[in-house]
mmCIF file of C-alpha atoms in Angstrom:
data_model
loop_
_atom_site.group_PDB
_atom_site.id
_atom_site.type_symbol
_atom_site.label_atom_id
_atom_site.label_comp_id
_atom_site.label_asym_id
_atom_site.label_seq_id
_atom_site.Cartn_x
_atom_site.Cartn_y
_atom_site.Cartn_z
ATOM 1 C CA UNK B 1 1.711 32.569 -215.433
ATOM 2 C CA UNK B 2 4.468 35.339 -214.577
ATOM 3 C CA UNK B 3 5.883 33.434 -211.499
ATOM 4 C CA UNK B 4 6.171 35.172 -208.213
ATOM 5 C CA UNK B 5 6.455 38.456 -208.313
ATOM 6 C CA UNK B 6 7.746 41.284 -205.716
ATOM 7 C CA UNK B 7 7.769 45.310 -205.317
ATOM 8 C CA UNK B 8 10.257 46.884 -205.132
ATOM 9 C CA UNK B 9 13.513 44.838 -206.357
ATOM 10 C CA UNK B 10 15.898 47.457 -204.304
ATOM 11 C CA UNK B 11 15.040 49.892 -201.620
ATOM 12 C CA UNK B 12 17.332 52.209 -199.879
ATOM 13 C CA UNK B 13 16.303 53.457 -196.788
ATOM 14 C CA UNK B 14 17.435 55.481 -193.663
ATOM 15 C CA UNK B 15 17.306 54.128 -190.093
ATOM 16 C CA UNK B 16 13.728 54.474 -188.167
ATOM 17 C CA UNK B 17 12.185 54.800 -191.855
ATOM 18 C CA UNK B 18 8.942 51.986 -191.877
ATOM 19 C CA UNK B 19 9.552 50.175 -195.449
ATOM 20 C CA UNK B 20 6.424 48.307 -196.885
ATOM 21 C CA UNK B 21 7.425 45.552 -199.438
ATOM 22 C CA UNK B 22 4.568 43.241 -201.609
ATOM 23 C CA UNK B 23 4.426 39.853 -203.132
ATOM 24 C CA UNK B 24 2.615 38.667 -205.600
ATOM 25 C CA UNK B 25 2.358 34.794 -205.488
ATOM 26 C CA UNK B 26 1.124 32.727 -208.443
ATOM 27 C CA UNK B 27 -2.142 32.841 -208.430
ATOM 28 C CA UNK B 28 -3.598 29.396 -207.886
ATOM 29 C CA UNK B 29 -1.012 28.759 -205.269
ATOM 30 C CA UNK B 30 -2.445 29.028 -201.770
ATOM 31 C CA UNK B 31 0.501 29.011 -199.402
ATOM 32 C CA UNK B 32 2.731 32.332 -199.236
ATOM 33 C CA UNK B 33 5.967 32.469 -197.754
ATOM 34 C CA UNK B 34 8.340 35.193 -196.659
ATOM 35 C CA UNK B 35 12.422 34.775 -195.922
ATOM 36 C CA UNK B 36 15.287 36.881 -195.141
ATOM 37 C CA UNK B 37 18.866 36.314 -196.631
ATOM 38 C CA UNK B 38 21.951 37.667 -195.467
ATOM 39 C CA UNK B 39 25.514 38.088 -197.131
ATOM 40 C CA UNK B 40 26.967 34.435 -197.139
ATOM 41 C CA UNK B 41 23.843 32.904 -195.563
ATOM 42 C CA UNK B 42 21.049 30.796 -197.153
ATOM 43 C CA UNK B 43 17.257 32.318 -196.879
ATOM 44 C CA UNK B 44 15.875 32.171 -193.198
ATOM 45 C CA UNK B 45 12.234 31.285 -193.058
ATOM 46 C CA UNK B 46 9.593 34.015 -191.260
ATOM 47 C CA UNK B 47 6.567 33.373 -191.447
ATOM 48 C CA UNK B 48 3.848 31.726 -193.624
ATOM 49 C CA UNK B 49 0.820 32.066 -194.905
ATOM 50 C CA UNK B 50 -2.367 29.444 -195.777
ATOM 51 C CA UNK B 51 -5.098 31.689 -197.790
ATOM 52 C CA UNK B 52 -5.030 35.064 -195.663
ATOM 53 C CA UNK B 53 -4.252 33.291 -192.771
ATOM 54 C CA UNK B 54 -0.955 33.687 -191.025
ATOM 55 C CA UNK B 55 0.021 30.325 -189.577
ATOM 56 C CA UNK B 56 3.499 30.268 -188.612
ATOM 57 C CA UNK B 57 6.217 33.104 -187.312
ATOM 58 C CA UNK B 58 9.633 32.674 -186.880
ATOM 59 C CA UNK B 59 11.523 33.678 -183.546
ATOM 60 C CA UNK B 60 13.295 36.499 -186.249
ATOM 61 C CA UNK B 61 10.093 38.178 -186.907
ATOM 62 C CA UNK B 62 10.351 40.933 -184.304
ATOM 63 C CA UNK B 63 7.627 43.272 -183.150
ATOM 64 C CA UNK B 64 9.034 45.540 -185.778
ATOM 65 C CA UNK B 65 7.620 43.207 -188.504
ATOM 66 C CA UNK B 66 4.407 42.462 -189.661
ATOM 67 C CA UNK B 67 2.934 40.619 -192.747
ATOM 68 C CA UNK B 68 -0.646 40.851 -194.071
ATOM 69 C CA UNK B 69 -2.043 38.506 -196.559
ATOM 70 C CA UNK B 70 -5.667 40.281 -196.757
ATOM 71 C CA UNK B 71 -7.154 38.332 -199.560
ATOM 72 C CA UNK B 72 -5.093 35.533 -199.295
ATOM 73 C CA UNK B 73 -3.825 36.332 -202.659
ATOM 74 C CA UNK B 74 -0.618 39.409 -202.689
ATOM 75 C CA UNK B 75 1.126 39.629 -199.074
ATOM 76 C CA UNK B 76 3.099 42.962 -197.725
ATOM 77 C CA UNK B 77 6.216 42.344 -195.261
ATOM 78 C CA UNK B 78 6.241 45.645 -193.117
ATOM 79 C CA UNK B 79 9.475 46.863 -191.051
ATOM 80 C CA UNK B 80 8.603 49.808 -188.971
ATOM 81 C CA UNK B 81 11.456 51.904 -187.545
ATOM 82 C CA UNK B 82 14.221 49.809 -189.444
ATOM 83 C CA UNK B 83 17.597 49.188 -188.366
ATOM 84 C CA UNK B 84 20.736 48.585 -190.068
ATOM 85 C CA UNK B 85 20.758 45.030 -188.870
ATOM 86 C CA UNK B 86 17.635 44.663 -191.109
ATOM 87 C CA UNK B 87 19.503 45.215 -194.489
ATOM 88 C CA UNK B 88 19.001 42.121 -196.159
ATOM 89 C CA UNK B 89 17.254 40.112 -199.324
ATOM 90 C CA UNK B 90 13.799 39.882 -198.712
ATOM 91 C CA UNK B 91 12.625 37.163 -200.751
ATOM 92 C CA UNK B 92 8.632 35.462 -200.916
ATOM 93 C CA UNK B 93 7.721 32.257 -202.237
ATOM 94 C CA UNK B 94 4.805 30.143 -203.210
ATOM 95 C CA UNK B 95 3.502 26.825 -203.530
ATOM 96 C CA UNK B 96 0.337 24.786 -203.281
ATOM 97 C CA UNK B 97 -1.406 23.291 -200.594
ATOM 98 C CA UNK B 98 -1.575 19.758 -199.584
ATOM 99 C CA UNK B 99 2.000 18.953 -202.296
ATOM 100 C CA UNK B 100 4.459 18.259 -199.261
ATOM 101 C CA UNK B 101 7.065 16.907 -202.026
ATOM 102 C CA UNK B 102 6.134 20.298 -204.455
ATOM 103 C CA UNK B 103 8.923 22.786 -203.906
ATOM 104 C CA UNK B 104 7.898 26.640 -203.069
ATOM 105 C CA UNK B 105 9.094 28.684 -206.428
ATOM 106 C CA UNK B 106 10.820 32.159 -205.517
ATOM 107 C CA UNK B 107 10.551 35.662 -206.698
ATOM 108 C CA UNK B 108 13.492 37.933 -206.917
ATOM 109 C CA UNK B 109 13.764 39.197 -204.032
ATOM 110 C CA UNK B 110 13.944 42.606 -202.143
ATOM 111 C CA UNK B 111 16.834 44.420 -201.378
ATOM 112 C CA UNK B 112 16.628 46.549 -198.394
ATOM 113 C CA UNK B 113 19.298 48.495 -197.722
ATOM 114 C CA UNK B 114 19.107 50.250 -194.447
ATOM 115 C CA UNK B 115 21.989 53.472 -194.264
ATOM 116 C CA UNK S 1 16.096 20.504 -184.516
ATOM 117 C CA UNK S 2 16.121 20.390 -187.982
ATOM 118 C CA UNK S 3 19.454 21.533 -189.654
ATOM 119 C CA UNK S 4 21.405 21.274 -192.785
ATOM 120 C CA UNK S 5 25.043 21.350 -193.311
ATOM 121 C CA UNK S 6 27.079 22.795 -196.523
ATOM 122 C CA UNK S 7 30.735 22.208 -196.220
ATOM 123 C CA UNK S 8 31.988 23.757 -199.024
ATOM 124 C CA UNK S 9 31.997 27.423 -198.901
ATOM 125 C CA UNK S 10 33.180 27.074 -202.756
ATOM 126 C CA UNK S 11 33.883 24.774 -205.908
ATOM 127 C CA UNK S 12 35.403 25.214 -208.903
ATOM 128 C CA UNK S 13 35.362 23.068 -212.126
ATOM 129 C CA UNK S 14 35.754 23.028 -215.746
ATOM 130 C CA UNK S 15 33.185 23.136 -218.432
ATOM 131 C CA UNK S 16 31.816 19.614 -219.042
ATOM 132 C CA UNK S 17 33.225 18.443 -216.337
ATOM 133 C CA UNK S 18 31.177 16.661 -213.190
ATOM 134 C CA UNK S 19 30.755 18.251 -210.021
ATOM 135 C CA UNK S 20 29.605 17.194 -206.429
ATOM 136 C CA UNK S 21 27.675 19.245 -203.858
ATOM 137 C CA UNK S 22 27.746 18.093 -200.438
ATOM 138 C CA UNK S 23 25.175 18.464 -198.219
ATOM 139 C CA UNK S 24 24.076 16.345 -194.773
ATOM 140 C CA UNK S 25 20.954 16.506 -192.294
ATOM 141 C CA UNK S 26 19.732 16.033 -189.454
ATOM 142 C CA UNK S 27 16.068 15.787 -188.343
ATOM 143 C CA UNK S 28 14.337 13.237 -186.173
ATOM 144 C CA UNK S 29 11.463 13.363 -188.281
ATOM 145 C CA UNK S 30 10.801 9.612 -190.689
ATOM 146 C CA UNK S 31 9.410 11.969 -193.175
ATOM 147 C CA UNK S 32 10.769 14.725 -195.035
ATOM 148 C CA UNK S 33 11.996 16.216 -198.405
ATOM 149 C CA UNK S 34 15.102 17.057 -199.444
ATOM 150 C CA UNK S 35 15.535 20.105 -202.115
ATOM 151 C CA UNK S 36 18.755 21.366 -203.700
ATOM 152 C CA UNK S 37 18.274 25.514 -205.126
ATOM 153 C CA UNK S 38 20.290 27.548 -207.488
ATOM 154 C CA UNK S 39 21.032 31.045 -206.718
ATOM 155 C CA UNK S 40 22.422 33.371 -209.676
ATOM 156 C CA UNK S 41 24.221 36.549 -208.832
ATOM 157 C CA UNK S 42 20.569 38.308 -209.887
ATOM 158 C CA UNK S 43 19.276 36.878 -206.541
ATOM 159 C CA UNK S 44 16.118 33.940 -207.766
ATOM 160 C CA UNK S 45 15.944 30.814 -206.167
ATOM 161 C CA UNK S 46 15.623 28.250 -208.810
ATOM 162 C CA UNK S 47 14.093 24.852 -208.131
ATOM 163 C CA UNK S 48 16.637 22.133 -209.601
ATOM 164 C CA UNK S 49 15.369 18.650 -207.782
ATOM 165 C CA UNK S 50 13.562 17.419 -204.972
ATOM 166 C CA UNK S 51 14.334 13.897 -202.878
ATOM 167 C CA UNK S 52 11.715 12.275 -200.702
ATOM 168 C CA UNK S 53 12.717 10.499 -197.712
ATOM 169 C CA UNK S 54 11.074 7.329 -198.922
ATOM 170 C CA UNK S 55 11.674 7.518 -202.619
ATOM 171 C CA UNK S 56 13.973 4.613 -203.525
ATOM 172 C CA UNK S 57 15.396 5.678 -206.514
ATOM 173 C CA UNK S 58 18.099 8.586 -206.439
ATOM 174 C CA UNK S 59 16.506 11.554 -208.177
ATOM 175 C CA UNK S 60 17.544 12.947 -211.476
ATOM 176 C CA UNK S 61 16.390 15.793 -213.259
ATOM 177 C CA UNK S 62 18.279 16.192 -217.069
ATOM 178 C CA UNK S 63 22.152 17.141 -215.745
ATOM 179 C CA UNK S 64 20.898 17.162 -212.156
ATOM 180 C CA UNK S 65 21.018 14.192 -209.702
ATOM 181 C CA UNK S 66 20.880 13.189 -206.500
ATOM 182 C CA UNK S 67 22.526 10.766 -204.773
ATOM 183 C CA UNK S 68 20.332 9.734 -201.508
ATOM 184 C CA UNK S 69 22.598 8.055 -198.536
ATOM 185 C CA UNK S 70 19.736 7.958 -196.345
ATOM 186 C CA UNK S 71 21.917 6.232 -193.264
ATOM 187 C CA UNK S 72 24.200 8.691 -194.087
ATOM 188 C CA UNK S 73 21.776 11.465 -193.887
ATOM 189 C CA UNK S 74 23.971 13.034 -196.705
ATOM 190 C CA UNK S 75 22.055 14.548 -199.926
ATOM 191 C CA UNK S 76 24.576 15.491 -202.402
ATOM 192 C CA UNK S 77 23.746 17.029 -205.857
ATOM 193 C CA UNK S 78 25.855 15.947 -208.803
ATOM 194 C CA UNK S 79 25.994 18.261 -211.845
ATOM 195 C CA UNK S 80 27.059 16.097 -214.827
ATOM 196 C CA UNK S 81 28.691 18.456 -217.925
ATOM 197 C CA UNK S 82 29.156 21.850 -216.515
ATOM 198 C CA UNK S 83 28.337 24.667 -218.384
ATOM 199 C CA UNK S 84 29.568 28.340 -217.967
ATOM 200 C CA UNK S 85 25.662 29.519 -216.818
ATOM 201 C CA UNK S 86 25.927 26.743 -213.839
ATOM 202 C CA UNK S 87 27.704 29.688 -212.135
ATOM 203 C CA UNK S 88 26.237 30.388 -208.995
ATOM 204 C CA UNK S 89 25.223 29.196 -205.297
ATOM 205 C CA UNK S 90 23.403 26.130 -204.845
ATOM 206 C CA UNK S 91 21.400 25.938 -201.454
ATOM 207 C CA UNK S 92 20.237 22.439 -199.823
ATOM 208 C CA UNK S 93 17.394 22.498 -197.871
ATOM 209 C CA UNK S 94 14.776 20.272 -196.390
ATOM 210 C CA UNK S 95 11.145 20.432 -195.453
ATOM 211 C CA UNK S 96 9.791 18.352 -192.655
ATOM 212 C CA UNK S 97 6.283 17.775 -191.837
ATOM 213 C CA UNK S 98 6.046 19.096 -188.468
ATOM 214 C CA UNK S 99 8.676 21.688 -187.991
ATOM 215 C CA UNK S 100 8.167 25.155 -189.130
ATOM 216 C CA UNK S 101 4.688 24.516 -190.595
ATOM 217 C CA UNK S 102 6.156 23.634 -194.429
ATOM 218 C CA UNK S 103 8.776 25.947 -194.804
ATOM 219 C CA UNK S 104 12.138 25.083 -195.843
ATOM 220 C CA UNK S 105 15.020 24.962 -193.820
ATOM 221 C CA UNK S 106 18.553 26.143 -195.571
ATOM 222 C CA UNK S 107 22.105 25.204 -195.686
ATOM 223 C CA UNK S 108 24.543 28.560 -196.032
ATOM 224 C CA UNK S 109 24.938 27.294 -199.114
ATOM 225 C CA UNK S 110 27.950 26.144 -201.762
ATOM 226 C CA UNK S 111 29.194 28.705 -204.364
ATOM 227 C CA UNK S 112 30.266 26.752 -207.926
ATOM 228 C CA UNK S 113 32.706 28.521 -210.914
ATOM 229 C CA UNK S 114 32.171 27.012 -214.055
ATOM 230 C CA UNK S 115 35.691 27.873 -216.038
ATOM 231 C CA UNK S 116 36.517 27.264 -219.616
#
């Protein structure tokens, strides 16, 4: 098992561009997570996933952003018509159904950087 | 609301020496789980050691431990003989059963140095 994996590590984009980013959790793990980090802060939850269904959005999730889990096995985090204020670490995480004490493991992360 | 506190924006220690995190909660919830994180400069969230709210025992994990003051609501992680790679930020978080779904909730997080 390769861990949680996401696409790309570092993206540079210019405002109003729509970035796509994907997530591939590990594989027997049915609950998908995605978080946003900013300088200084610790991750900020925004939404979550059981199988391909999306259960949960945080207040931060604007209309801007919207995550598929189609197979309820990779996810994609969308941004349409991005803003500086979304440059941030985009990070995903997984972990199995049903383990409330099991922690969610992490993949690297996405760096958006929005110029 | 659920909500964890980090006071210490940064810590510094020698190798092989012990060091304390701090880290307090709040939640209203009797059940939950208490996490600590590391965070190298290459951006990975690494699980270190997980506390349930009715374990009795303090966790430990190898140089990792825990020490649990539940009427304290205080979580701190202690890191027994540094080592230069424990460079990094360590994040506290919980996970409650009816807030949020199951996500975690973060502190802002404590940055260590390791010196030799």
């Amino acid at each position: 098992d390769t861990g949680v994996s996401q696409d790309p590590r570092h993206k540079i984009t210019k405002r109003g561009q729509n970035v796509t980013f994907r997530c591939d959790p590990i594989s027997e793990h049915n609950r998908l997570y995605w978080y946003r980090q900013t300088l200084g802060q610790g991750p900020e939850f925004l939404t979550y996933f059981q199988n391909e269904a999306q259960l949960e959005k945080s207040r931060l999730l604007s209309d801007r952003f919207s995550a598929e889990r189609p197979k309820g096995s990779f996810s994609t985090l969308e941004i349409q018509r991005t803003e500086q204020g979304d440059s941030a670490m985009y990070l995903c995480a997984s972990s199995e159904q049903g383990l409330e004490n099991t922690e969610a493991f992490f993949g690297q992360g996405t760096r958006l950087t929005v110029v | 609301a659920q909500k964890i506190t980090q006071t210490q924006p940064g810590m510094f220690v020698q190798e092989k020496e012990a060091v304390t995190l701090d880290c307090t909660y709040d939640t209203s919830d009797p059940s939950y789980g208490l996490f600590w994180y590391k965070q190298p400069s290459s951006g990975e969230m690494i699980f270190l050691i997980y506390q349930g709210s009715y374990d009795q025992q303090n966790a430990t994990e190898g140089r990792y431990s825990l020490n649990f003051q539940k009427a304290r609501k205080s979580a701190n992680l202690v890191i027994s003989a540094s080592q230069l790679g424990d460079s990094a930020m360590y994040f506290c978080a919980m996970r409650g059963r009816n807030q949020a779904g199951t996500a975690l909730i973060f502190g802002k997080g404590t940055t260590l140095s390791v010196s030799s």
